[in-house]
Coordinates of N, CA and C in Angstrom, one line a residue:
M1 N 8.3 -2.4 10.4 CA 9.7 -1.3 10.2 C 8.6 0.3 9.5
K2 N 7.5 0.5 9.5 CA 6.9 1.7 9.7 C 7.5 2.1 10.8
L3 N 7.4 1.6 11.8 CA 8.6 3.1 12.7 C 9.7 2.9 12.4
S4 N 10.6 2.2 11.8 CA 12.0 2.5 11.3 C 12.6 3.8 10.2
L5 N 11.1 4.2 9.7 CA 10.9 4.9 8.2 C 10.8 5.8 8.8
C6 N 10.4 6.2 10.5 CA 9.5 7.3 10.9 C 10.6 7.8 11.9
N7 N 12.0 7.0 12.0 CA 12.7 7.0 12.8 C 12.6 7.2 14.6
L8 N 11.5 5.9 15.0 CA 10.9 5.3 15.9 C 11.7 4.9 16.5
I9 N 13.0 3.5 15.7 CA 13.7 2.6 16.5 C 14.7 3.0 16.4
L10 N 16.1 3.0 16.6 CA 17.6 2.9 16.8 C 18.5 2.3 15.6
E11 N 18.3 3.0 14.3 CA 18.7 2.5 13.4 C 19.6 1.2 13.6
S12 N 20.5 1.3 15.0 CA 20.6 -0.6 15.0 C 19.8 -1.0 15.1
A13 N 19.2 -1.2 15.8 CA 18.1 -2.1 15.6 C 18.3 -2.8 14.4
T14 N 17.9 -2.2 13.2 CA 16.5 -3.0 12.3 C 18.4 -2.7 11.1
E15 N 18.0 -3.6 10.3 CA 19.2 -3.4 8.8 C 18.6 -2.1 8.4
P16 N 19.5 -1.0 7.5 CA 19.4 -0.3 6.7 C 18.6 -0.8 5.4
R17 N 18.7 -2.3 4.5 CA 18.7 -2.6 3.4 C 17.6 -3.1 3.4
Y18 N 16.6 -3.9 4.7 CA 15.4 -4.0 4.8 C 13.9 -3.3 5.0
V19 N 15.1 -2.0 5.7 CA 14.3 -0.6 6.2 C 13.6 0.7 4.5
A20 N 15.3 0.1 3.7 CA 15.2 0.8 2.3 C 14.3 0.1 1.2
D21 N 14.3 -1.7 1.7 CA 13.2 -2.5 0.8 C 12.0 -2.5 0.6
Y22 N 11.8 -1.8 3.1 CA 10.1 -1.9 2.7 C 9.4 -0.7 2.1
L23 N 11.0 0.4 2.1 CA 10.0 2.0 1.4 C 10.1 1.8 0.4
L24 N 11.0 1.1 -0.8 CA 10.4 1.0 -2.0 C 8.6 -0.2 -2.0
Y25 N 8.9 -1.0 -1.4 CA 7.8 -2.0 -1.3 C 6.3 -0.9 -1.2
W26 N 6.8 -0.2 -0.4 CA 5.3 0.9 -0.3 C 5.1 1.9 -1.0
L27 N 6.4 1.8 -1.7 CA 6.0 3.3 -2.3 C 5.2 2.7 -3.4
N28 N 5.6 1.4 -4.5 CA 5.4 0.5 -5.4 C 3.9 0.2 -5.7
R29 N 3.8 -0.3 -4.3 CA 2.1 -0.5 -4.1 C 1.4 0.7 -3.9
T30 N 1.7 1.5 -4.0 CA 0.9 2.8 -3.8 C 0.7 3.6 -4.3
G31 N 1.1 3.1 -5.7 CA 2.0 3.6 -7.5 C 2.1 4.9 -7.5
D32 N 3.2 5.7 -6.5 CA 4.1 6.7 -6.4 C 5.4 6.2 -6.4
Y33 N 5.5 6.8 -8.1 CA 6.9 6.2 -8.2 C 7.6 7.8 -8.7
S34 N 7.3 8.5 -8.2 CA 8.1 9.5 -8.4 C 9.3 9.2 -8.0
Y35 N 9.7 8.6 -7.4 CA 11.5 7.9 -7.0 C 11.8 7.9 -7.8
V36 N 11.3 8.1 -9.4 CA 12.0 7.0 -10.5 C 12.7 9.0 -11.3
S37 N 12.3 9.2 -11.2 CA 12.8 10.9 -11.5 C 12.9 11.7 -10.8
H38 N 13.0 12.0 -9.5 CA 13.5 12.3 -8.3 C 15.3 11.6 -7.7
F39 N 15.1 11.0 -8.6 CA 16.9 10.0 -8.4 C 17.0 9.9 -10.2
K40 N 16.8 10.0 -11.1 CA 16.7 9.9 -12.5 C 17.5 8.7 -12.4
I41 N 16.5 7.6 -12.3 CA 16.6 6.3 -12.7 C 16.1 5.1 -13.6
P42 N 17.5 5.3 -14.5 CA 17.0 4.7 -15.3 C 16.4 3.5 -15.6
G43 N 15.3 3.0 -16.4 CA 14.9 1.6 -16.8 C 13.3 2.3 -15.6
G44 N 13.1 2.6 -15.6 CA 11.7 3.0 -14.9 C 12.0 2.2 -13.4
P45 N 10.5 1.7 -13.0 CA 10.2 1.7 -11.3 C 10.9 0.2 -11.1
T46 N 11.3 -0.3 -10.0 CA 11.3 -1.5 -9.9 C 11.1 -1.7 -8.7
D47 N 10.8 -3.6 -7.7 CA 10.6 -3.7 -6.5 C 11.9 -4.7 -5.8
D48 N 12.9 -4.1 -6.4 CA 14.1 -5.1 -6.4 C 15.2 -3.8 -5.8
I49 N 15.0 -3.8 -4.1 CA 16.1 -2.9 -4.1 C 17.4 -2.9 -4.5
N50 N 17.9 -4.1 -4.1 CA 19.2 -4.0 -5.7 C 19.8 -3.7 -6.9
K51 N 18.5 -3.8 -7.5 CA 18.0 -3.1 -8.9 C 18.5 -1.7 -9.6
L52 N 17.3 -0.9 -8.2 CA 17.3 -0.2 -7.8 C 18.5 1.1 -7.2
L53 N 19.4 0.1 -5.8 CA 20.6 0.3 -5.9 C 21.5 0.6 -7.0
I54 N 22.2 -0.6 -7.9 CA 22.6 -0.8 -8.5 C 21.8 1.1 -9.8
R55 N 20.7 1.3 -10.1 CA 20.8 2.0 -11.6 C 20.8 3.7 -11.2
M56 N 20.4 3.7 -9.1 CA 21.0 4.4 -8.5 C 22.5 5.0 -9.1
C57 N 23.6 3.8 -8.3 CA 25.1 4.3 -8.9 C 25.8 4.6 -9.9
T58 N 24.8 4.0 -10.9 CA 25.4 4.1 -12.0 C 24.8 5.3 -13.2
A59 N 23.9 6.0 -12.5 CA 23.0 6.7 -12.7 C 24.2 8.3 -12.6
K60 N 24.1 8.0 -10.6 CA 25.1 9.0 -9.9 C 26.9 8.8 -11.4
W61 N 27.1 8.0 -11.4 CA 28.7 8.0 -12.1 C 28.9 8.5 -13.2
A62 N 27.8 7.7 -13.8 CA 27.6 8.3 -15.3 C 27.5 9.8 -15.3
S63 N 26.5 10.7 -14.3 CA 26.4 11.9 -14.2 C 28.1 12.7 -13.6
V64 N 29.1 12.3 -12.9 CA 29.9 12.8 -12.7 C 31.1 12.3 -13.5
V65 N 31.0 11.4 -14.7 CA 32.0 11.1 -15.8 C 31.6 12.3 -16.7
A66 N 30.4 12.0 -16.5 CA 30.6 13.6 -18.0 C 30.8 14.7 -17.3
M67 N 30.8 15.1 -16.3 CA 31.1 16.3 -16.1 C 32.4 16.0 -15.8
D68 N 33.4 15.5 -15.8 CA 34.7 15.1 -16.0 C 34.7 15.5 -17.0
D69 N 34.6 15.5 -18.4 CA 34.4 15.8 -19.5 C 34.1 17.6 -20.4
L70 N 33.4 17.6 -19.4 CA 33.5 19.2 -19.4 C 34.6 19.9 -19.2
P71 N 35.7 21.2 -20.2 CA 36.2 22.2 -20.6 C 36.8 22.6 -19.1

């Protein structure tokens, strides 16, 4: 997985969701929660990639809907 994160293995040789899950695991293990503020994720850090992706999509969708309400 480390090699996939560095783009040293073809993307077709790995499952992107597993690579993302490994990156999330590594960030949480090292205490780097900067992804929460960077992506404006509600609910704080999580160790579940599925929950993280849903939160990211929900936050992005909410910001798009809010922009549609502007005059």
